[in-house]
Coordinates of C-alpha atoms and ligand atoms in Angstrom, one line a residue:
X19 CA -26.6 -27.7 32.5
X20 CA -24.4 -28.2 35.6
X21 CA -22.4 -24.6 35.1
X22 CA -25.4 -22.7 33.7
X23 CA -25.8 -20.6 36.9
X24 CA -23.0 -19.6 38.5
X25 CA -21.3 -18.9 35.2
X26 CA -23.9 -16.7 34.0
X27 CA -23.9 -14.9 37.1
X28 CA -20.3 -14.3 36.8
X29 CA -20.3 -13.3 33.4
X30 CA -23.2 -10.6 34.4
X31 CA -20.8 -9.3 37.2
X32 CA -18.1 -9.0 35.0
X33 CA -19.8 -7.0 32.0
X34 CA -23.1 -5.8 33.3
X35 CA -26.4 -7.4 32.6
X36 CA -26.8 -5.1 29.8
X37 CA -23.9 -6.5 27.9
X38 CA -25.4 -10.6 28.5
X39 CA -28.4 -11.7 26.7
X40 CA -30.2 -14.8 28.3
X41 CA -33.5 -14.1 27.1
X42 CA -34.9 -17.3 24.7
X43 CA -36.3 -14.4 21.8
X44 CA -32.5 -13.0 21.7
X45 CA -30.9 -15.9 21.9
X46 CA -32.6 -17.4 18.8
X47 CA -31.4 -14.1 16.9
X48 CA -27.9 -15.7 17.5
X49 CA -28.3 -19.4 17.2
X50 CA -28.3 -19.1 13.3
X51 CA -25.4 -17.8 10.6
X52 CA -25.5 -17.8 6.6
X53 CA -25.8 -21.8 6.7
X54 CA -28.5 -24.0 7.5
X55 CA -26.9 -25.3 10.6
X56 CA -28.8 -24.0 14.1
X57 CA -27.8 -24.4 17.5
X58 CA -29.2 -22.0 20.2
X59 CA -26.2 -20.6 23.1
X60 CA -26.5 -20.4 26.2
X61 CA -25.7 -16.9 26.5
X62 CA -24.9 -14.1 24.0
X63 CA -21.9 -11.3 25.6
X64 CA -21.1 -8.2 23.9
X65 CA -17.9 -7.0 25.8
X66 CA -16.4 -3.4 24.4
X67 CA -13.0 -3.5 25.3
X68 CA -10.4 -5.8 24.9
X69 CA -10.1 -6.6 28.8
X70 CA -13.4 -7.7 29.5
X71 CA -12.9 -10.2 26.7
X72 CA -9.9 -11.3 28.5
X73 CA -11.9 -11.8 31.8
X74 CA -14.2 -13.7 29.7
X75 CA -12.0 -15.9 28.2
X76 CA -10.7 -16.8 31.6
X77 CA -14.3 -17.8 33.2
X78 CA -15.3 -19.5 30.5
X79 CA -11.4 -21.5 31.0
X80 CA -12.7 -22.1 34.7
X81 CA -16.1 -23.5 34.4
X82 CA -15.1 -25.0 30.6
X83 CA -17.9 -23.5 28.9
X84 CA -17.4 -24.0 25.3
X85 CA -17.4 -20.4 23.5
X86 CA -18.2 -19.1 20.0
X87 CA -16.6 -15.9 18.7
X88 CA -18.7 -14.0 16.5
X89 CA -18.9 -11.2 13.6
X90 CA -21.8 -10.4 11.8
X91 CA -23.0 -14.1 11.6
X92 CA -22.4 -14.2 8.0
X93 CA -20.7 -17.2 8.2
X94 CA -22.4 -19.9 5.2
X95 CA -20.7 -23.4 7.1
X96 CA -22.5 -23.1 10.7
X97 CA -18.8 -21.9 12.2
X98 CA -20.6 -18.6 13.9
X99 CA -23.4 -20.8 15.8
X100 CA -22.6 -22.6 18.8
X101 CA -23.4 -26.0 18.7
X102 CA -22.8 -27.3 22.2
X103 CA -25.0 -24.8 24.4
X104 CA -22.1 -22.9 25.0
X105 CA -21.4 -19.1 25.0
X106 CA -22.0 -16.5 22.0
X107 CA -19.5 -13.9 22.2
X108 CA -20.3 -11.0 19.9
X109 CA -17.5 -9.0 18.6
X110 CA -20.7 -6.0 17.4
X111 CA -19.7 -3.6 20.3
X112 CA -15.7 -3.5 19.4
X113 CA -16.0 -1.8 16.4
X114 CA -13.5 1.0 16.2
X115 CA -11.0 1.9 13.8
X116 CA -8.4 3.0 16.7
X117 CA -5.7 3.8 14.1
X118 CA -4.2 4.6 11.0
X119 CA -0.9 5.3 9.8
X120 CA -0.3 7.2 6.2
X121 CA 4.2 6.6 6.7
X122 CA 3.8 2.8 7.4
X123 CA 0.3 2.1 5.6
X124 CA -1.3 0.5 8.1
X125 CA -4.5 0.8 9.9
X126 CA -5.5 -0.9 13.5
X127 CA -9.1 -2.0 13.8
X128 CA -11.1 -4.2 16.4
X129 CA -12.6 -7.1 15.0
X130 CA -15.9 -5.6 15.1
X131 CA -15.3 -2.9 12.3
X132 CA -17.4 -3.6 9.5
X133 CA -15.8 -4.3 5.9
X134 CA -17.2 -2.0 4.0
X135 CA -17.4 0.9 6.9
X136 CA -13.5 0.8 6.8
X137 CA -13.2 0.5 3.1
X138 CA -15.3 4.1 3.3
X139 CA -13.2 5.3 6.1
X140 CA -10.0 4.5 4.2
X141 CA -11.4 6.2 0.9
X142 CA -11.4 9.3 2.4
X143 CA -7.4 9.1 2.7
X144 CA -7.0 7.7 -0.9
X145 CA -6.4 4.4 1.0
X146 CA -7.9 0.8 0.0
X147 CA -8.3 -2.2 1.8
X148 CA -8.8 -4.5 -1.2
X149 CA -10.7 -7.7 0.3
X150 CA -14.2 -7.8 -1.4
X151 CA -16.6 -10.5 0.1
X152 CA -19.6 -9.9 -1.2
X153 CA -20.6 -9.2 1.9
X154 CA -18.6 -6.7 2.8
X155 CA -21.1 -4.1 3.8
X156 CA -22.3 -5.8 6.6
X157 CA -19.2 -8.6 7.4
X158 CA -16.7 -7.6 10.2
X159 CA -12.8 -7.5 9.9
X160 CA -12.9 -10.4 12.6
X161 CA -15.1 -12.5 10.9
X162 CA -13.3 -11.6 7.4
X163 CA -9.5 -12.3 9.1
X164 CA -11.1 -15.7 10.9
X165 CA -12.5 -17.1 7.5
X166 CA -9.2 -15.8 5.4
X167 CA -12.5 -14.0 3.4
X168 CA -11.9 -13.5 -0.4
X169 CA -13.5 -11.8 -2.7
X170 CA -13.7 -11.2 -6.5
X171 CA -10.4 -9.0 -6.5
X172 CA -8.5 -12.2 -5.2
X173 CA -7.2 -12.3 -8.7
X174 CA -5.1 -9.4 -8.1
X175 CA -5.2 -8.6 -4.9
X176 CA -5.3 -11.3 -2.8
X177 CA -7.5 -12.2 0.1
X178 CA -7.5 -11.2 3.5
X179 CA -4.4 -13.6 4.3
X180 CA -2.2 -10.7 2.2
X181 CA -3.2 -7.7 4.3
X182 CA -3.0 -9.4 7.9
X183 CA 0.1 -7.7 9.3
X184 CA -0.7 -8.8 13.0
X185 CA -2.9 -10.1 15.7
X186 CA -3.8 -9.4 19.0
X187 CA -5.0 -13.0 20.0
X188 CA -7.0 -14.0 23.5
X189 CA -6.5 -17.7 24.5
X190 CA -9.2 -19.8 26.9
X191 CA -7.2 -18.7 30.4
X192 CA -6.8 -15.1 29.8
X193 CA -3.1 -15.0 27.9
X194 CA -3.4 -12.2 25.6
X195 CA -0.5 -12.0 22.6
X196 CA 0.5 -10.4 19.5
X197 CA 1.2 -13.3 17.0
X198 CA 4.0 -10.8 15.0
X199 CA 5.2 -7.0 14.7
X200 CA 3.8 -4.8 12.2
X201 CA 6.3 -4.0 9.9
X202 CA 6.1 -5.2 6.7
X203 CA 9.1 -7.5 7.1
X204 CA 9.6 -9.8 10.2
X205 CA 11.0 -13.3 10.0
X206 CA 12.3 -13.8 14.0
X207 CA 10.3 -17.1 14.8
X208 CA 7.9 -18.8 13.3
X209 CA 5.5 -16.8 11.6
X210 CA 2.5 -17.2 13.7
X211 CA -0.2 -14.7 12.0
X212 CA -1.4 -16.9 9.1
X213 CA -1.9 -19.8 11.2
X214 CA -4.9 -17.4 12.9
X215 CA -6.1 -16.2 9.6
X216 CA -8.6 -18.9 8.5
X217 CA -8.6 -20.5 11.9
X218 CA -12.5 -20.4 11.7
X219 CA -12.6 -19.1 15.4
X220 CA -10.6 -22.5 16.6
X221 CA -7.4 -21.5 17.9
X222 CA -7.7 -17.9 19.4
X223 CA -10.1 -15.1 19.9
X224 CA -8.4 -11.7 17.9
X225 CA -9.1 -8.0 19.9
X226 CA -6.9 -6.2 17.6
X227 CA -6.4 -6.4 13.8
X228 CA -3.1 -5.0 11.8
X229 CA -4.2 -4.4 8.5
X230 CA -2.1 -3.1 5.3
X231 CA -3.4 -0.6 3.0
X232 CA -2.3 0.5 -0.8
X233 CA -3.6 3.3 -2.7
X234 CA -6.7 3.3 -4.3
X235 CA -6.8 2.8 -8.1
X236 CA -6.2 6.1 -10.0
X237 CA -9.1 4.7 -12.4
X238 CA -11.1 1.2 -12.7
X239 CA -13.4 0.2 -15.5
X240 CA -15.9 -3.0 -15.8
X241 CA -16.9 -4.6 -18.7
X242 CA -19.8 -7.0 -18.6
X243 CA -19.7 -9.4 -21.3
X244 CA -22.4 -11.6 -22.8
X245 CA -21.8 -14.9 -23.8
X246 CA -22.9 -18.1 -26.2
X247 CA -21.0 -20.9 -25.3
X248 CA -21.3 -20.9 -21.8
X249 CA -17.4 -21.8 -21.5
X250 CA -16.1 -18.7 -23.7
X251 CA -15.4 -16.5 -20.1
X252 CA -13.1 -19.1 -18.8
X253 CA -11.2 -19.0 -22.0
X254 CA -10.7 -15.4 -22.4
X255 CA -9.3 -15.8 -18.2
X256 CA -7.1 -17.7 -19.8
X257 CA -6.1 -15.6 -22.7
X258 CA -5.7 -12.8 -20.9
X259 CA -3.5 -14.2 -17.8
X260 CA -1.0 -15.8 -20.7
X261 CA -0.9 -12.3 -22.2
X262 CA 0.2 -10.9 -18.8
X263 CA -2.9 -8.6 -18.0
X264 CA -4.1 -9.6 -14.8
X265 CA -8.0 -8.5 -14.2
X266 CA -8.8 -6.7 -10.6
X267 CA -11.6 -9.3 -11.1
X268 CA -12.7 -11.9 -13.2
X269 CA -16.0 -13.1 -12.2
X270 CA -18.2 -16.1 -14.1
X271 CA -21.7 -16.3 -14.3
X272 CA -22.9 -19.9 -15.3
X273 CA -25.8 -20.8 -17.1
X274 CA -28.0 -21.7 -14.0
X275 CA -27.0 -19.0 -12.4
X276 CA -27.7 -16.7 -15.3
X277 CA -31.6 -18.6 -15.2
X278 CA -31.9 -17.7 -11.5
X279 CA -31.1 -13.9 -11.9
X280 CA -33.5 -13.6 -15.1
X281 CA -36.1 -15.2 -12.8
X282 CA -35.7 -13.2 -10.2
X283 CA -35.5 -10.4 -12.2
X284 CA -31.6 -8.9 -11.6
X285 CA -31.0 -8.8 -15.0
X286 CA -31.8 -8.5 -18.6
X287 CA -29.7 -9.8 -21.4
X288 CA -29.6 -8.4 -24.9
X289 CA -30.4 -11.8 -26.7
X290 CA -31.8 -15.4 -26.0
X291 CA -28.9 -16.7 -26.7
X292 CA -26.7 -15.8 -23.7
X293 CA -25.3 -18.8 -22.2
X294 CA -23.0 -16.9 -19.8
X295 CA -21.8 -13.7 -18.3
X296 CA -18.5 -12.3 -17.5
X297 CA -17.4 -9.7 -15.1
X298 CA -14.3 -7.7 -16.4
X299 CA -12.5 -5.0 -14.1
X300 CA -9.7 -3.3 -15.0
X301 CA -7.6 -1.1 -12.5
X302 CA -4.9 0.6 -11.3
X303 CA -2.8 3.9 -13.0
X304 CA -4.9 5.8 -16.0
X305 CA -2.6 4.6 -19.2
X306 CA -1.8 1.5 -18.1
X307 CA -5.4 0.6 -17.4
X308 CA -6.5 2.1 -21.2
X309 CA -3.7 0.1 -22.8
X310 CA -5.3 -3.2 -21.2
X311 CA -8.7 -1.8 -21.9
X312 CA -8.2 -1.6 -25.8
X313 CA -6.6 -5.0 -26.0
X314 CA -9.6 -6.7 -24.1
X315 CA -12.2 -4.5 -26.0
X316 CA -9.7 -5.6 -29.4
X317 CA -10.4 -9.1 -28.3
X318 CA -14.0 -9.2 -27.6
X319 CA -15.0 -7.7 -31.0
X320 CA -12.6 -10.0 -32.5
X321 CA -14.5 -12.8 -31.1
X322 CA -18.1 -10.8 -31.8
X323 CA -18.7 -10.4 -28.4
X324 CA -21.3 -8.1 -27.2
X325 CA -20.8 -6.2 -23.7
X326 CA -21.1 -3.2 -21.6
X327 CA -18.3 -0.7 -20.2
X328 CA -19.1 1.2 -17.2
X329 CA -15.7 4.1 -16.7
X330 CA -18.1 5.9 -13.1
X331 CA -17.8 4.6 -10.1
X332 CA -21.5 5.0 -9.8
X333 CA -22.3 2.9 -12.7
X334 CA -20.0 0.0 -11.9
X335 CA -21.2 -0.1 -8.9
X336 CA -24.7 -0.6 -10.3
X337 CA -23.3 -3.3 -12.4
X338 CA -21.5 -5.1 -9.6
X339 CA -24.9 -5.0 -7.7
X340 CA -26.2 -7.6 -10.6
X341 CA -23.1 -10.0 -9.2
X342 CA -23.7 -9.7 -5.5
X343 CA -27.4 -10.2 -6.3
X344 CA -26.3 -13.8 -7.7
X345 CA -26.8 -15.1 -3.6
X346 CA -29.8 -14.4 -2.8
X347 CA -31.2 -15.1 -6.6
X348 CA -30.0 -18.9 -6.9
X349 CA -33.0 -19.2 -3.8
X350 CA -35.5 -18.9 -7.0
X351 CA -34.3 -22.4 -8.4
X352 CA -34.9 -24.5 -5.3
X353 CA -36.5 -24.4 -1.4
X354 CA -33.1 -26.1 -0.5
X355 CA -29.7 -25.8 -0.6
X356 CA -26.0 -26.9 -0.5
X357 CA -23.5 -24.9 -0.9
X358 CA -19.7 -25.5 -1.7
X359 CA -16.7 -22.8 -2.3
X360 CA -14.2 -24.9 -4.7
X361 CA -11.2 -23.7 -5.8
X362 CA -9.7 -25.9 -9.2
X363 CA -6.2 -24.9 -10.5
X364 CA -8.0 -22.8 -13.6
X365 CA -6.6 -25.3 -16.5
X366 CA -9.3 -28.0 -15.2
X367 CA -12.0 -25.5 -14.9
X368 CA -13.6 -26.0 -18.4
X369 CA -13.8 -29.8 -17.8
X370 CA -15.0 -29.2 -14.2
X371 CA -17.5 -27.0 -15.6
X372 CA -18.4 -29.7 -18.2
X373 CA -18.7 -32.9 -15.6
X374 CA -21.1 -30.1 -13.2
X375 CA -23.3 -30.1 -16.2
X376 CA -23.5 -33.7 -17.6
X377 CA -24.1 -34.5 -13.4
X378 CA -26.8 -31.7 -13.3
X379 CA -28.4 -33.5 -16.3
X380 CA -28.2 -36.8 -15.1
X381 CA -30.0 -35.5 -11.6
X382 CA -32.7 -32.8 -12.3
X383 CA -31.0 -30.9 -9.5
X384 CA -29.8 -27.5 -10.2
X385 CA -26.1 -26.9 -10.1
X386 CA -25.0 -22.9 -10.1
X387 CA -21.0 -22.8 -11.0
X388 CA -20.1 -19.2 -10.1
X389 CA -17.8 -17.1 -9.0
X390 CA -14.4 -15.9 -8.8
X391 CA -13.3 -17.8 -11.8
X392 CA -9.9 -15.5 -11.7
X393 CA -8.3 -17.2 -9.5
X394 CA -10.2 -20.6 -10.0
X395 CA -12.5 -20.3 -6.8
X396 CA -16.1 -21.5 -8.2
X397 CA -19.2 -21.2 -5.8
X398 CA -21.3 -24.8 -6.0
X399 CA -24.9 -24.6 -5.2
X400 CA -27.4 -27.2 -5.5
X401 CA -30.9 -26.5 -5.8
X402 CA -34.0 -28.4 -4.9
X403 CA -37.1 -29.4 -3.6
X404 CA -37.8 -31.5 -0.4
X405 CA -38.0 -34.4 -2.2
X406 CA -34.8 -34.2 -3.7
X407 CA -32.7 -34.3 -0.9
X408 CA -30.8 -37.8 -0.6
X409 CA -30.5 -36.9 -4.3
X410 CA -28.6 -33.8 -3.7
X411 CA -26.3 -35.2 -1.1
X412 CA -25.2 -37.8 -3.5
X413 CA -24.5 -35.2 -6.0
X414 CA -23.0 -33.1 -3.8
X415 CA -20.3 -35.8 -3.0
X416 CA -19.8 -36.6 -6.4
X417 CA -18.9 -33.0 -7.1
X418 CA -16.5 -32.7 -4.4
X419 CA -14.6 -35.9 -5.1
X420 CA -14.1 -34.5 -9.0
X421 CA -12.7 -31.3 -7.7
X422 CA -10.1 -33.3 -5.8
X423 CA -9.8 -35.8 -8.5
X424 CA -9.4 -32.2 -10.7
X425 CA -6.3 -31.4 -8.0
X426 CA -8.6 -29.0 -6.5
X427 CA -9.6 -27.9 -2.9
X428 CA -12.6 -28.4 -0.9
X429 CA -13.2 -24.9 0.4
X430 CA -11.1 -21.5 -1.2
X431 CA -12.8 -19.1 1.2
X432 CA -16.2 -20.2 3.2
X433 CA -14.3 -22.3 4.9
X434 CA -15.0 -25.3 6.5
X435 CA -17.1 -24.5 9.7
X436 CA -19.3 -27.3 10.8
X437 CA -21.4 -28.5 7.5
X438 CA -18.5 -29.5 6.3
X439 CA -16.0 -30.8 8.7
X440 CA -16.6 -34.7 7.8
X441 CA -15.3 -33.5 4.2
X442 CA -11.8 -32.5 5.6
X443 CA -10.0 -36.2 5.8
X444 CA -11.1 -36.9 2.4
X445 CA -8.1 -34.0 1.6
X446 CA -5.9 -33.7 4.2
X447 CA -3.8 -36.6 4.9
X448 CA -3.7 -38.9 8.2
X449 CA -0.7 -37.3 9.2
X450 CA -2.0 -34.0 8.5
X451 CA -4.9 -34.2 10.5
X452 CA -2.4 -35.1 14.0
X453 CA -0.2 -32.4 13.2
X454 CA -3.6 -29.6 13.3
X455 CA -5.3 -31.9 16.5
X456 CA -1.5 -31.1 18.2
X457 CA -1.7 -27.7 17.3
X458 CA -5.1 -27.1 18.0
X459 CA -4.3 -28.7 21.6
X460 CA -1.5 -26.1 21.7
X461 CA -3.7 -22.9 21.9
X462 CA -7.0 -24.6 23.5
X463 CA -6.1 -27.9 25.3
X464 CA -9.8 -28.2 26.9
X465 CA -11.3 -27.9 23.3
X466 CA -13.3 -24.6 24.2
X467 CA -13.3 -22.3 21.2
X468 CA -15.7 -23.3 18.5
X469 CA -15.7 -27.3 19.4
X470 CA -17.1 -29.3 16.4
X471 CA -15.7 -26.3 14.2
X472 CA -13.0 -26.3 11.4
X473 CA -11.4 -29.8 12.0
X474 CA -13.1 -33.6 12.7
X475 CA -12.5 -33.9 16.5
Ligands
FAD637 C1 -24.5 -13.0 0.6 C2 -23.2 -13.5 1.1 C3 -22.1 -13.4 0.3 C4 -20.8 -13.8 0.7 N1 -19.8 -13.7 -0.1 C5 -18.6 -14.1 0.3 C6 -17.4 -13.9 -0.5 O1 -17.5 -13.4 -1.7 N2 -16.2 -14.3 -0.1 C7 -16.1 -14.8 1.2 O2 -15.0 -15.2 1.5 N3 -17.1 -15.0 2.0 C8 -18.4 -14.7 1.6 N4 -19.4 -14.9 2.4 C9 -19.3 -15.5 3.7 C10 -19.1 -14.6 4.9 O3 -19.6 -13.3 4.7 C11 -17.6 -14.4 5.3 O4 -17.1 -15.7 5.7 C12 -17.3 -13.4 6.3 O5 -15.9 -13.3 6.4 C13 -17.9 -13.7 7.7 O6 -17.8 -12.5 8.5 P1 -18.7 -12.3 9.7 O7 -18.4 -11.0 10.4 O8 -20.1 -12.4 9.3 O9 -18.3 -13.4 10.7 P2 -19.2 -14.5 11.4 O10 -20.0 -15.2 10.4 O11 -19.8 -14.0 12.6 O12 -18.0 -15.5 11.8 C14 -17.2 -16.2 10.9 C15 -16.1 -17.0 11.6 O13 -15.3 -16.1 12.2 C16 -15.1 -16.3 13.6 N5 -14.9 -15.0 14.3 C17 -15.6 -13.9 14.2 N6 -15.0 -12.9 14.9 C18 -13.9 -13.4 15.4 C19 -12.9 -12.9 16.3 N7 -12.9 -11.7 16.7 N8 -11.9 -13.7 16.7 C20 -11.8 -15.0 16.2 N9 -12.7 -15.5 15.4 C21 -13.8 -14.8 15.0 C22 -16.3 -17.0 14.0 O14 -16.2 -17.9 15.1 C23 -16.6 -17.9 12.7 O15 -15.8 -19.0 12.8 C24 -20.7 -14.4 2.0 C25 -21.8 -14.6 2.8 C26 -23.1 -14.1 2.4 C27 -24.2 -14.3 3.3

């Protein structure tokens, strides 16, 4: 590669070898994410401060070496991998919390911070930062902000794109800016931070995150419902949101699904005749959160459904470990898979739910429906052998055209990433698509920051 050297031997002098890995065993560790997409870099940099990320951004403007921010590499569409033989740069080493601010409710993190490492952090203040991946013990606030991550307290909390106050953003060149102020109001300009959030890593490279905070939930409680008719949890979402209590979360487990956890042993069910599961939490100020409690638990027995309630923090936590364990337990079903993050508007989710079935039928390949059913944000995965691949494609592109035939979306969360970029025009209109390429050639005109990524050019 006609820069490889003299690039690399700049980058050492800027950062220090220790902070540049070259080495083929390291740079395997980094040419994967959460997808199956692979592409090994030609160079991994850790910087630790905001101005050696600037000098990097400016080399790698000078020799046009295509760059790849990166989080924790939890990324499930290929978007944290770099596809070109360009350069890795790992956000790991900027992980400090460098403020927080009880009066204006805001805390100031580098990208690096992990999820879950804030979300103790805040705790300890009686603060919350609500976005829930379920990843969030190991996923960074970079990588969280650069997917617009979500979560199953979406319903009521929003995702990541309603806590993003500001960003400090480095472009290919060196300009460093902050897209907005951080107050809570602010409407000189254009508002430039959501354009960032969900920008897959595309448009800009963020070295300082503005995050809003609210008060923890005086109490929570989760109820974990058994069900018959696999479609029962998607009507009680319903009943519920029409009676104006809205859930903290309202997560579905679908039949598959609830086959993959049994097998690999996540969970047992009090009868054969479960066809579903859902995920109930209730939050927020103690009598307001008992008042919804009775009329959910009023509701369930009126319908003779069976559940547990779990009122610690300890066991709900336990319980919520049976959801999170839903990822890796849909690998018992299959050697392969395709995943999808579909959002419907949640009065077609019942007949969604139905065509998913009569397709996984038809196929013989396995089609888990899960997820943040709340706010109508389903998690696809096929299942299956080798020899069902071409199969699976098919199916796959079946499903997707039914979610937009459903007036759906293509991608609530995941984002798009590289796996699925060729899905994006079958969505976003002609005229769409210029207005993003314009855009795109806005902040990165040579096309450096995750090429191949997000949008198909
Ligand atoms: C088991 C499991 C469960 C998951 N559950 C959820 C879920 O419930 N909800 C959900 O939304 N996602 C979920 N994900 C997907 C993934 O965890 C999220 O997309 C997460 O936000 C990625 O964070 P990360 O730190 O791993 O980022 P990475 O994977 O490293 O990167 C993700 C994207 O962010 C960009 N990026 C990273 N840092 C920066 C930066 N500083 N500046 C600019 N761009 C940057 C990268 O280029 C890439 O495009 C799950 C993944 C796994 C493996």
């Amino acid at each position: 590669m006609k820069y490889s050297f003299k690039f690399l031997s700049k980058l050492e002098e800027i950062l220090g070898k220790e902070k540049v890995f070259t080495e083929p065993k390291d740079l395997l560790v980094y040419s994967y994410d959460s997808s199956s997409a692979t592409g090994v870099p030609l160079a991994v940099a850790f910087p630790e401060r905001k101005e050696e990320v600037v000098e990097v951004l400016r080399l790698i403007a000078e020799y046009k070496v295509p760059l790849v921010p990166r989080g924790a590499g939890t990324a499930t569409t290929g978007s944290a991998v770099s596809h070109n033989h360009g350069l890795v740069l790992s956000f790991e080493r900027m992980n400090r919390i460098l403020d927080l601010n009880l009066e204006e409710r805001l805390v100031v993190v580098e990208p690096g911070v992990l999820n879950g490492e804030l979300k103790r952090y805040l705790k300890k203040f009686g603060l919350f930062y609500p976005p829930d991946p379920a990843s969030y013990a190991y996923s960074t606030i970079g990588g969280n902000v650069a997917t617009g991550a979500g979560g199953p307290r979406g319903l009521k909390y929003g995702t990541t794109k309603d806590y993003v106050l500001a960003l400090e953003v480095g472009l290919p060149g060196g300009k460093i800016f902050w897209t907005g102020p951080f107050t809570l109001k602010g409407v000189v300009g254009y508002n430039l931070t959501p354009l960032f959030v969900g920008s897959e890593g595309t448009l800009g490279v963020f070295t300082e995150i503005v995050l809003k905070v609210i008060p923890f939930p005086e109490k929570r409680v989760l109820l974990v419902s058994y069900h018959r008719e696999e479609e029962e949890p998607l009507e009680i979402i319903s009943e519920l949101l029409k009676s104006l209590i809205t859930p903290a979360s309202a997560e579905f487990i679908d039949k598959t699904t609830l086959l993959a956890l049994l097998k690999n042993k996540r969970l047992e069910l009090p009868d054969k005749g479960v066809q579903s599961l859902l995920f109930l939490e209730l939050d927020g100020e103690e009598g307001m959160v008992q008042k919804e409690l009775k009329k959910v638990e009023d509701l369930y027995q009126t319908k003779g459904i069976f559940y547990h309630k779990a009122e610690s923090e300890e066991k709900i936590e336990t319980l919520w470990e049976v959801r999170r364990g839903v990822s890796p337990s849909v690998r018992m079903l299959g050697e392969k898979k395709i995943s999808d993050d579909v959002v419907l508007p949640r009065r077609n989710m019942k007949e969604f739910l139905k065509r998913i079935r009569d397709l996984e039928e038809k196929t013989g390949v396995y089609v888990c429906c899960f997820g943040h059913a709340g706010d109508g944000n389903f998690h696809v995965n096929l299942l299956f052998g080798p020899k069902k691949e071409e199969k699976a494609k098919a199916l796959r592109n079946t499903i997707l055209k039914e979610v937009l035939n459903l007036k759906g979306t293509l991608s609530g969360e995941h984002g798009i990433g590289y796996v699925k970029r060729s899905f994006v025009a079958w969505e976003l209109s002609s005229f769409q698509l210029e207005l993003m390429k314009n855009l795109k050639k806005m902040f990165d005109p040579d096309n450096l920051l995750n090429p191949g990524v997000k949008i198909p050019f």
